[in-house]
XYZ file of C-alpha atoms in Angstrom:
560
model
C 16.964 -10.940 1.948
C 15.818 -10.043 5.487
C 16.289 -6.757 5.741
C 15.840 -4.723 9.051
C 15.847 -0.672 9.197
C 14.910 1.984 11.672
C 13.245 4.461 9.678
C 14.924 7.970 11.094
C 13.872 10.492 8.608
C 16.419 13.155 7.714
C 15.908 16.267 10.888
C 13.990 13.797 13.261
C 14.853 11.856 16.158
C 15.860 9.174 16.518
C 12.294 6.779 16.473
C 10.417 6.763 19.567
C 10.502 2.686 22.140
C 14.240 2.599 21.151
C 15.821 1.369 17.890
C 16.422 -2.012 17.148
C 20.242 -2.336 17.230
C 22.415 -4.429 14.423
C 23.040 -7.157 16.891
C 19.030 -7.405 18.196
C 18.395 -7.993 14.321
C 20.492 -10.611 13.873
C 19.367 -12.390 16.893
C 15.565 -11.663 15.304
C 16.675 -13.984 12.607
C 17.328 -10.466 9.414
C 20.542 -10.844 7.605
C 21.056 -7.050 7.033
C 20.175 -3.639 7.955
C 19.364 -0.685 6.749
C 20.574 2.474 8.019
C 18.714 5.845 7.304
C 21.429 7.764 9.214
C 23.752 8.227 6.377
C 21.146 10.167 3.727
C 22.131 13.564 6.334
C 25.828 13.137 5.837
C 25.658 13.906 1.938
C 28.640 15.622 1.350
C 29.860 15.703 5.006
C 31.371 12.123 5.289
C 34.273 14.200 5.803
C 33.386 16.884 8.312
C 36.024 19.065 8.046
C 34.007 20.648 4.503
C 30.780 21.765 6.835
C 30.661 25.010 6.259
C 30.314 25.671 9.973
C 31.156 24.316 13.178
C 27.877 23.416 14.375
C 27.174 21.566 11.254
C 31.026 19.578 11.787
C 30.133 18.917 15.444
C 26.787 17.215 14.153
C 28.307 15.629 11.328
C 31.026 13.867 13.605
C 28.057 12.551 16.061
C 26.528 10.899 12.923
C 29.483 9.315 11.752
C 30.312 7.892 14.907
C 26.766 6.544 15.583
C 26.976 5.310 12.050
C 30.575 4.211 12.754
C 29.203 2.250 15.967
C 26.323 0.370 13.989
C 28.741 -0.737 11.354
C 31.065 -2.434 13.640
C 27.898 -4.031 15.513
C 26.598 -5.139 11.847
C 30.519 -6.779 11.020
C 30.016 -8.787 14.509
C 27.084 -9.592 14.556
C 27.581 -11.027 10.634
C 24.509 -8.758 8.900
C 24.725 -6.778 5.843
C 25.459 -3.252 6.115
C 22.945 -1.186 3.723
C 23.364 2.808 3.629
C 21.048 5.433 2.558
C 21.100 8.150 0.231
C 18.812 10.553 -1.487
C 19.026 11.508 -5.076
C 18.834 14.491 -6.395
C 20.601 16.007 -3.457
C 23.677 17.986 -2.821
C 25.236 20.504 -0.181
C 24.356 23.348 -0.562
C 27.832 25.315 -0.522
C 28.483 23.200 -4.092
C 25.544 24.658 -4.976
C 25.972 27.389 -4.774
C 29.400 27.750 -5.661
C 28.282 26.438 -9.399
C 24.418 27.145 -9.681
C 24.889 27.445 -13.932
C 26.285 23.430 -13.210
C 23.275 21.956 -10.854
C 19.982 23.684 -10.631
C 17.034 24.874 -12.831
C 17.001 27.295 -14.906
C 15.847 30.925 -12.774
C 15.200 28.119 -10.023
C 18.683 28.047 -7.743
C 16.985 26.033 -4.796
C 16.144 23.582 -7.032
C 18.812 20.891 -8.436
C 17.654 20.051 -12.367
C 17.866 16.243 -13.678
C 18.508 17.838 -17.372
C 21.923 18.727 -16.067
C 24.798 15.968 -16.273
C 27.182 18.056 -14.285
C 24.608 17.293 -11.456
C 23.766 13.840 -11.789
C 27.611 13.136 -11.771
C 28.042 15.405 -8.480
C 24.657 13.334 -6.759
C 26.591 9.252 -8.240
C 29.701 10.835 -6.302
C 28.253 12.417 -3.145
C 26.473 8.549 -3.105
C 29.861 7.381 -3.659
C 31.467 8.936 -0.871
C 29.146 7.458 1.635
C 29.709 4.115 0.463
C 33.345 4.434 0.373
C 33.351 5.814 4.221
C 32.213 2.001 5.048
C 33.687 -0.295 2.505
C 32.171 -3.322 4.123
C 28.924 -2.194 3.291
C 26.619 -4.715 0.911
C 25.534 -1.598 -0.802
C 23.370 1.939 -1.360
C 19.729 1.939 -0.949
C 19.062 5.074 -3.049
C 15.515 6.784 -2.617
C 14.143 9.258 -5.816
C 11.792 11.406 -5.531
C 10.521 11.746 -2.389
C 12.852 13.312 -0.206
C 13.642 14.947 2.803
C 16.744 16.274 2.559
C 15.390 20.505 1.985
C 14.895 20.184 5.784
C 18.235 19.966 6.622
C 19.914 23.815 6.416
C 23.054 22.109 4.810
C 21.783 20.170 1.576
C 19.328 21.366 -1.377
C 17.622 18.079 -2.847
C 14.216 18.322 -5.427
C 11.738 15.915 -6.374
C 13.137 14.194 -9.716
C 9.193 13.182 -11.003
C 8.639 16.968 -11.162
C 10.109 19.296 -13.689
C 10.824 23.446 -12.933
C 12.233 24.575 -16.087
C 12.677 24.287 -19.537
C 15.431 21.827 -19.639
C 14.059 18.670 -17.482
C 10.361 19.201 -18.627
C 10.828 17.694 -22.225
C 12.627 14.508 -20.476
C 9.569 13.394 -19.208
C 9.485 11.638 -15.657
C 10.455 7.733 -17.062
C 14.069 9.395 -18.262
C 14.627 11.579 -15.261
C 14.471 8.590 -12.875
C 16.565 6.835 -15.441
C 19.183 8.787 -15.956
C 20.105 9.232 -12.402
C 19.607 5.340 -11.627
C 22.043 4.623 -14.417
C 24.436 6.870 -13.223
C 24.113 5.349 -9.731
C 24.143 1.336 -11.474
C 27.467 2.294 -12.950
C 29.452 3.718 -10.081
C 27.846 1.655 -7.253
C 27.178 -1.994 -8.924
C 29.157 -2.346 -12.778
C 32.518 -0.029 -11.561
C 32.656 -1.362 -7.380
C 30.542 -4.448 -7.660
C 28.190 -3.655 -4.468
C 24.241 -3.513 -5.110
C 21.954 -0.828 -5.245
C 18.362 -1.496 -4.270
C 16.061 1.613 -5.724
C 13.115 2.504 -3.669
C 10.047 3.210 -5.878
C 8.038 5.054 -3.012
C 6.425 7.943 -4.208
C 3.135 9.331 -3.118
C 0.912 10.269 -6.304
C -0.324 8.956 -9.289
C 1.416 8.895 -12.269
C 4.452 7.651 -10.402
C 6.322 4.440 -10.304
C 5.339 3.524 -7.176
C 1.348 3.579 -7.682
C 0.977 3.401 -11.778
C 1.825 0.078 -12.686
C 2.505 1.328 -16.657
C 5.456 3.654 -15.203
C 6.734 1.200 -13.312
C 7.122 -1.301 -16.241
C 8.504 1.732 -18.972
C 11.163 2.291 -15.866
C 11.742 -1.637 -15.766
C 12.194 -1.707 -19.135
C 14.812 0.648 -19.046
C 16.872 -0.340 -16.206
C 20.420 -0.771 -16.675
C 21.948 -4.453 -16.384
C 19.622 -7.810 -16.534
C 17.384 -8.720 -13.486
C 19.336 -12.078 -13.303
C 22.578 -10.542 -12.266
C 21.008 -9.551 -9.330
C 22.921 -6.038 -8.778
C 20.107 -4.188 -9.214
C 16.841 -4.695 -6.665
C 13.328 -2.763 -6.512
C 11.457 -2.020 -3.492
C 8.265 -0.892 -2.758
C 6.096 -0.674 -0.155
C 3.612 -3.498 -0.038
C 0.385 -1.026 -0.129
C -0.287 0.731 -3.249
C 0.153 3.961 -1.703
C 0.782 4.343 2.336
C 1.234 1.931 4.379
C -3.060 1.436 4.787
C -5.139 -0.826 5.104
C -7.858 0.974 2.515
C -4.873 0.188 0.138
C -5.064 -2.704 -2.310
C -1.559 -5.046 -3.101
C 0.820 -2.760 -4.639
C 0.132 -3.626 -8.500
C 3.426 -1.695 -9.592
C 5.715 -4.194 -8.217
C 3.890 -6.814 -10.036
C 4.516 -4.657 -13.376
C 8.553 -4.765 -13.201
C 8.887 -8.382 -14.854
C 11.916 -10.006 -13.582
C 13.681 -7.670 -11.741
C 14.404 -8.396 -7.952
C 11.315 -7.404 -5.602
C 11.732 -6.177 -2.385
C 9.107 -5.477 -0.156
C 8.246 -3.239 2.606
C 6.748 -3.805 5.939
C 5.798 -1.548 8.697
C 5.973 -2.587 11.871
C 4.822 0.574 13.183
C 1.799 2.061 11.540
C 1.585 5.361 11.324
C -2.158 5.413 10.736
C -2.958 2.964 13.729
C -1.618 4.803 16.971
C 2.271 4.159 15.881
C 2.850 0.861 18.397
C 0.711 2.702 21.361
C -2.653 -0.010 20.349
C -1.807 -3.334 19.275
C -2.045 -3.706 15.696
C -0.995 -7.302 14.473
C 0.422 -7.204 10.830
C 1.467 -10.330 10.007
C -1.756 -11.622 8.413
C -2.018 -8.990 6.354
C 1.458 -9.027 4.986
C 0.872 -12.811 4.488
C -2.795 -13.075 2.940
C -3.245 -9.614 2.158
C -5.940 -7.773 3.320
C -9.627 -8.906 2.708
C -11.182 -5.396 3.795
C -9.184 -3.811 1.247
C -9.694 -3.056 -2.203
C -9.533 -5.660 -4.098
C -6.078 -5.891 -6.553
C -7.036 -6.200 -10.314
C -3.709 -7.905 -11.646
C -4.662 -10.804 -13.546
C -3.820 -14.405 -11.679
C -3.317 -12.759 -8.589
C -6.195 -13.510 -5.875
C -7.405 -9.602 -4.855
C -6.266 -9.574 -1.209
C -3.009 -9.553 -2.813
C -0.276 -10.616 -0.017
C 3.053 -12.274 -0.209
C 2.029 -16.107 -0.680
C -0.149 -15.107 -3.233
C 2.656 -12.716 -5.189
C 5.674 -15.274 -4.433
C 5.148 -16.832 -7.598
C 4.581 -14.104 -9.327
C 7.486 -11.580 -8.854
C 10.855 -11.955 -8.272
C 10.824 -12.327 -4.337
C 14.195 -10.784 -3.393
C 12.623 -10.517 0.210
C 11.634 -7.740 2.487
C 12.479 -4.622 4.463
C 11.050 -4.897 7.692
C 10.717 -0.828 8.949
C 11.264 -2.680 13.003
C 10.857 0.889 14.108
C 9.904 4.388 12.720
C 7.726 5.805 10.064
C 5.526 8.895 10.016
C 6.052 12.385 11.548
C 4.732 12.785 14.918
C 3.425 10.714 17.593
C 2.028 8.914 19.839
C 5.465 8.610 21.093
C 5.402 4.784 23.251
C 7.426 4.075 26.148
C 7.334 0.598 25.609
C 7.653 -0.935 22.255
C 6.356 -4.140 23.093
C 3.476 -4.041 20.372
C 5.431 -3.335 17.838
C 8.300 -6.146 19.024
C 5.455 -8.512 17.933
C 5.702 -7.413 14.620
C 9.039 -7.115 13.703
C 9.738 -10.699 15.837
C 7.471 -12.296 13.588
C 9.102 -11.018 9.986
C 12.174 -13.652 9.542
C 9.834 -17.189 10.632
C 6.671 -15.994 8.653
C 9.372 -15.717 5.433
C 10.337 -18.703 6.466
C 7.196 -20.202 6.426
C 6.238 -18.660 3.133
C 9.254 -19.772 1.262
C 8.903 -23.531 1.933
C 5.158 -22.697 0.701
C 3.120 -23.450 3.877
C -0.324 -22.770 3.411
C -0.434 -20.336 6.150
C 2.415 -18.824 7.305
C 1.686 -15.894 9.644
C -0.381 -18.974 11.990
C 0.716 -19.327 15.388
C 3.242 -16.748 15.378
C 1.449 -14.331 18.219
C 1.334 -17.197 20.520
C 5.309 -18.202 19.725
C 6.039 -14.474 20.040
C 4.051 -14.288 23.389
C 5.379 -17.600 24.877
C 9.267 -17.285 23.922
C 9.922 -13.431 23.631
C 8.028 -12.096 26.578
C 8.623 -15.855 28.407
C 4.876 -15.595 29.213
C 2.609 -19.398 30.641
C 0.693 -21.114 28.545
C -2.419 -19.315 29.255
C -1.172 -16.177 29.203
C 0.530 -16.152 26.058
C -2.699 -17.669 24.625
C -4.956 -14.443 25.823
C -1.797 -12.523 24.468
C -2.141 -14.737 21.091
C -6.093 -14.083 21.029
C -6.206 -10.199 21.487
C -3.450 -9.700 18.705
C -5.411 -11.869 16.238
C -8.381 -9.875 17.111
C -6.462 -6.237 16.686
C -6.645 -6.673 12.815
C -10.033 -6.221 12.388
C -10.397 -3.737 15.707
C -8.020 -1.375 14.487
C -9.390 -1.723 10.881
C -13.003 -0.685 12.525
C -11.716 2.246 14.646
C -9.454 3.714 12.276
C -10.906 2.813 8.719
C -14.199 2.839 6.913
C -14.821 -0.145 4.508
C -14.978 0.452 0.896
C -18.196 0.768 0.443
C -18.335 4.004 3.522
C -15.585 5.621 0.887
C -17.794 5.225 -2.146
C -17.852 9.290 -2.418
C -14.494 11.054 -3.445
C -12.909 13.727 -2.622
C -12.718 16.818 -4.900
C -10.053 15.874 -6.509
C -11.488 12.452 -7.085
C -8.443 10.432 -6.512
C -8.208 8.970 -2.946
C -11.372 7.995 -0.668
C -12.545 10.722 1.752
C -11.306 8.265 4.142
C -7.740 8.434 4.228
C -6.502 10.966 6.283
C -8.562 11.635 9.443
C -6.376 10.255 11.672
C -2.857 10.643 10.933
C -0.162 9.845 13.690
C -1.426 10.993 16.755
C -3.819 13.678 15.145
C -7.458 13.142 15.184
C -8.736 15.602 12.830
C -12.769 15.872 13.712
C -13.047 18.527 10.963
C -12.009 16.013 8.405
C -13.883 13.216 10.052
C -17.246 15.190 9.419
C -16.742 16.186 6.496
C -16.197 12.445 5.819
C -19.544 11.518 7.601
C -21.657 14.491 5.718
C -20.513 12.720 2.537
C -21.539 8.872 3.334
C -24.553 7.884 1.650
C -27.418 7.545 4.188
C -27.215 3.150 4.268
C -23.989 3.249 5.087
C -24.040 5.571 8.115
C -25.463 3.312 11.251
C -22.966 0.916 9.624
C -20.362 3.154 10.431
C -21.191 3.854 13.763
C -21.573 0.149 14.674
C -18.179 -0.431 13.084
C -16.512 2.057 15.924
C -18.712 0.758 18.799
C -17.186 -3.065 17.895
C -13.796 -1.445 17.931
C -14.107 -0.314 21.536
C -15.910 -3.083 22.787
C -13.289 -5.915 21.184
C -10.847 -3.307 23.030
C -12.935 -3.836 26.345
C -12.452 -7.395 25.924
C -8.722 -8.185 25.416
C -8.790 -5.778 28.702
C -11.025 -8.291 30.260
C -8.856 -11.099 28.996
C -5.534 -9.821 29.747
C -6.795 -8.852 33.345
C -7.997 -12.493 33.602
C -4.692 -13.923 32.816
C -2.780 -11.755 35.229
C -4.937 -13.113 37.813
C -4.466 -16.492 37.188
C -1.335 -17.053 36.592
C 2.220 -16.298 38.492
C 3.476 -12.977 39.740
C 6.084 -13.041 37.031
C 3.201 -13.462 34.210
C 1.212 -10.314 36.231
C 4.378 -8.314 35.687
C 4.623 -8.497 32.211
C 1.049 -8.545 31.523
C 0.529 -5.088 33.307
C 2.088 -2.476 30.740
C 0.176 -4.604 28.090
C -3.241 -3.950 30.397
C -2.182 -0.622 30.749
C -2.257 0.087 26.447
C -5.483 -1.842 26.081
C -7.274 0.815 28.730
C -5.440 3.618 26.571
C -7.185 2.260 23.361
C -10.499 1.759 25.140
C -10.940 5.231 26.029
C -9.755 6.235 22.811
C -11.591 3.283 20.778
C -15.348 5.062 22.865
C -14.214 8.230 22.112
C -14.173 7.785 18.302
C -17.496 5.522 18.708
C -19.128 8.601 20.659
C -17.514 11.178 17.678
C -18.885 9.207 14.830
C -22.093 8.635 16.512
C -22.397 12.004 17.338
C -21.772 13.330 13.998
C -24.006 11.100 12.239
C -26.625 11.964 14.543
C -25.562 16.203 13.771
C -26.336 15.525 10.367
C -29.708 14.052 11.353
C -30.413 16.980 12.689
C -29.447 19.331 10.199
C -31.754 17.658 7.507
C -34.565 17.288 9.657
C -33.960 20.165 12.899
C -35.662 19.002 16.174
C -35.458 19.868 19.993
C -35.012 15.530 20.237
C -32.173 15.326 17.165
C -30.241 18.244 18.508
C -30.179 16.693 22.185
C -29.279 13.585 20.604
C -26.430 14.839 18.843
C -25.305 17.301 21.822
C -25.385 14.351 24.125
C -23.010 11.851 21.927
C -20.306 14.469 21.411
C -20.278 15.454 25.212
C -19.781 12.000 25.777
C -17.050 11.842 22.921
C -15.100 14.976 24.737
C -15.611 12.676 28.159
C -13.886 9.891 26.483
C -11.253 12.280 25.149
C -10.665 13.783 28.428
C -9.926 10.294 29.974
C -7.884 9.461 27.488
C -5.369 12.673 27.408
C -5.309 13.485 30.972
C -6.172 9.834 32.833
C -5.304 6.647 30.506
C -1.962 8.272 28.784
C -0.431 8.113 31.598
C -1.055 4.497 32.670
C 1.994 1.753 32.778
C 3.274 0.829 29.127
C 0.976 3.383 27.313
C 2.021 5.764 24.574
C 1.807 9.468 24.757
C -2.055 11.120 24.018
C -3.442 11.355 20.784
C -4.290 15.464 19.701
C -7.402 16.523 18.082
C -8.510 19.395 15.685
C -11.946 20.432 16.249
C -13.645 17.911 18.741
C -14.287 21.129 21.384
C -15.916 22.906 18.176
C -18.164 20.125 16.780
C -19.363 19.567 20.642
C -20.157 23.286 20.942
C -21.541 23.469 17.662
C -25.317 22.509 18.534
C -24.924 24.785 21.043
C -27.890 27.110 19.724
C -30.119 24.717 17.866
């Protein structure tokens, strides 16, 4: 299975460069897609029950954009997949029946002890796939959900319990029950699938504990060989990271049909605005990562190195979307390189070629962009050397995260930047926590970033010049993000040195520390300023990253 999906969280737009239509996907070489639309139009697949006529008027967009992607999907010959969320339900059934569906003394919140509700969730799941019978199946999501953001549905976290009822089940039979429920209506009663997404941030959960994950398997309704029944979970344990080892849950599930997820568009690496090449990763796992403890599994993890250990039912490629915010890009064409390269690195992998994610930047360059020789080849070099620039700027290794945070279960690392935040607060805190050897590391680390940045600029630039007008015009946008992510790329250099240099200061005080310190983060608010008011608005680039507290760490030697 190649699937594709745009990932359009429930009360967000539609994802920013465009979506990647039905027919696109097919020509990409994916044999189904995913669509995220339909979790909203619980309980409204007929809009005449909205409770309102705003919420009918919305509901009847949906369907027809649904409607629209369905027929595309049918012509273009792709597997139709839908979305839903479980527990969820509108709220007027809600409320109409509270005693039926929710905790007990809790009437926002739907309980999983209740069998009036799981049956109400199976059918509300039903409906949707019943609006497009040609559909393969339901990808159903527990847990995690979205759904309390829209005003016309109440939905509740199945892994935790609110009352009296659902607390004795324990998590393992909550998620069970209302899988089972789902198995029997969807795949044993109308014969479609039903893949169940693990993803769940949080330990203890199926997604990240591998022992859940196998009592869930265990339980499962139906046999993992009659294939109606398929698990997915992101590749990362955890976000989609690269301070995330191989996801050791999916390895935990025995036989049961693995699906895997990719994101083309990281949310933690500037969302498609900086080139970020993935296929490597997904392929060989990721060396700078740590390392995955699963017995006869090498620790980079990755899908050649899994294949024979899981049941590969394939992957879902996220071609577009993911996270919350921005940068918002105006030209996708990053990203493109990503999701182009899913279907022939599968390929690849499945006839077991050593290594299958080779040569795909330069294919991608030369036959989807139509770039010369040369200039797909400088294309080809600077997205081979993105991995490890965008795993210096945005990451710390390991060994910088060796010191927890209070609650001791993630690395102080992890959130910093996330989407188009740069949170300098967080990032000091970070830096006051790093054991001494590690700090000039860390610096040096950012400085690489920007200057492998400077270089693809260079090489790009280069290119342009040599070759044909045509090759110019393309190259130019590409030029234009590679400025964006130098300014930024200095920017964080400047921060990090700066900060490091703050602390200096602060354990041993001096008139030559302090003016140390002051002059790195004036530079880093230099940087900054180029970047927000000068580079964002270059040909290609993505909208400005936002900070929280760069202005206030700058000011903040300010009397020493």
């Amino acid at each position: 299975m190649l699937l594709a999906t745009n990932v359009r969280n429930p009360a967000e737009p539609a994802p920013a460069g465009g979506e990647v239509r039905p027919a696109e996907a097919a020509e990409l070489g994916y044999d189904g897609v995913v669509i995220f639309e339909t979790i909203p139009l619980l309980g409204l697949t007929d809009p005449t029950a909205a409770p309102d006529e705003d919420t009918r008027r919305w509901a009847e967009h949906l369907l027809e954009e649904v409607d629209a992607k369905a027929a595309e999907a049918e012509a273009a010959g792709v597997a139709l997949w839908l979305c839903v969320d479980a527990p969820a339900l509108p709220r007027w059934q809600v409320a109409a029946r509270p005693d039926r569906f929710t905790c007990r003394r809790r009437t926002d919140v739907l309980c999983p002890a209740r069998p009036a509700m799981i049956a109400a969730c199976v059918a509300a799941g039903v409906e949707v796939l019943e609006r497009w019978p040609a559909a393969a199946g339901l990808v159903l999501r527990v847990g995690d959900s979205d759904v309390n953001k829209l005003p016309h549905l109440v939905g509740s976290n199945v892994y935790q319990p609110n009352c009296g009822r659902c607390e004795p089940l324990g998590p393992v039979q909550r998620v069970l029950d209302l899988v089972r429920g789902f198995h029997e209506a969807v795949v044993t009663q109308r014969g479609r699938k039903l893949i169940l997404r693990a993803w769940n941030l949080g330990d203890g959960l199926m997604h990240e504990d591998p022992a859940v994950a196998a009592e869930i398997a265990a339980g499962l309704p139906g046999a993992p060989e009659d294939g109606g029944l398929i698990l997915s979970f992101k590749h990362t344990a955890g976000d989609f990271r690269r301070d995330r080892a191989w996801n050791a849950s999916s390895l935990a599930v025995g036989r049961w049909p693995v699906l895997y997820e990719l994101q083309c568009q990281r949310e933690y690496e500037g969302k498609g605005g900086i080139p970020a090449w993935l296929p490597p990763t997904w392929a060989e796992g990721d060396a700078g990562a740590p390392p995955l403890q699963v017995e006869g599994v090498a620790p980079a993890g990755g899908l050649r190195a899994v294949n024979d250990r899981v049941n590969l039912a394939g992957v879902m490629s996220w071609v577009r979307g993911g996270g919350w915010g921005g940068p918002f890009v105006s030209d996708p064409v990053w990203i493109d390189a990503n999701a182009w390269a899913v279907p022939p690195m599968m390929e690849r992998l499945l006839r077991g070629e050593p290594e299958p994610s080779a040569g795909l930047a330069e294919a991608w360059a030369s036959q989807r962009l139509g770039l010369g020789a040369a200039a797909a080849a400088a294309v080809a070099e600077a997205l081979d050397d993105s991995t490890e620039m965008v795993r210096q700027a945005f990451y710390f290794r390991p060994g910088h995260a060796a010191r927890r945070n209070v609650a001791g279960s993630r690395p102080a690392t992890s959130r910093w930047v996330s989407d188009d935040v740069v949170d300098v607060t967080k990032l000091a805190i970070l830096i006051d926590r790093l054991p001494e050897d590690l700090l000039d590391q860390a610096v040096t680390a950012k400085a690489e970033a920007a200057a492998t940045a400077t270089r693809m600029r260079l090489r790009l630039q280069a290119a342009a010049a040599a070759g044909g007008a045509a090759d110019a015009r393309k190259l130019k946008p590409l030029i234009g993000t590679l400025i964006y992510t130098e300014s930024l790329f200095r920017c964080f250099h400047h921060l990090t040195a700066g900060l490091v240099a703050r602390r200096r200061h602060r354990e041993k005080p001096g008139a030559a520390t302090a003016d140390a310190a002051r002059r790195l983060l004036q530079a880093a608010v230099s940087d900054w300023m180029h970047h927000t008011q000068r580079h964002a608005n270059a040909l290609g680039t993505a909208t400005a990253f936002r900070e929280v507290g760069l202005y206030e760490a700058a000011a903040s030697l300010g009397d020493d």
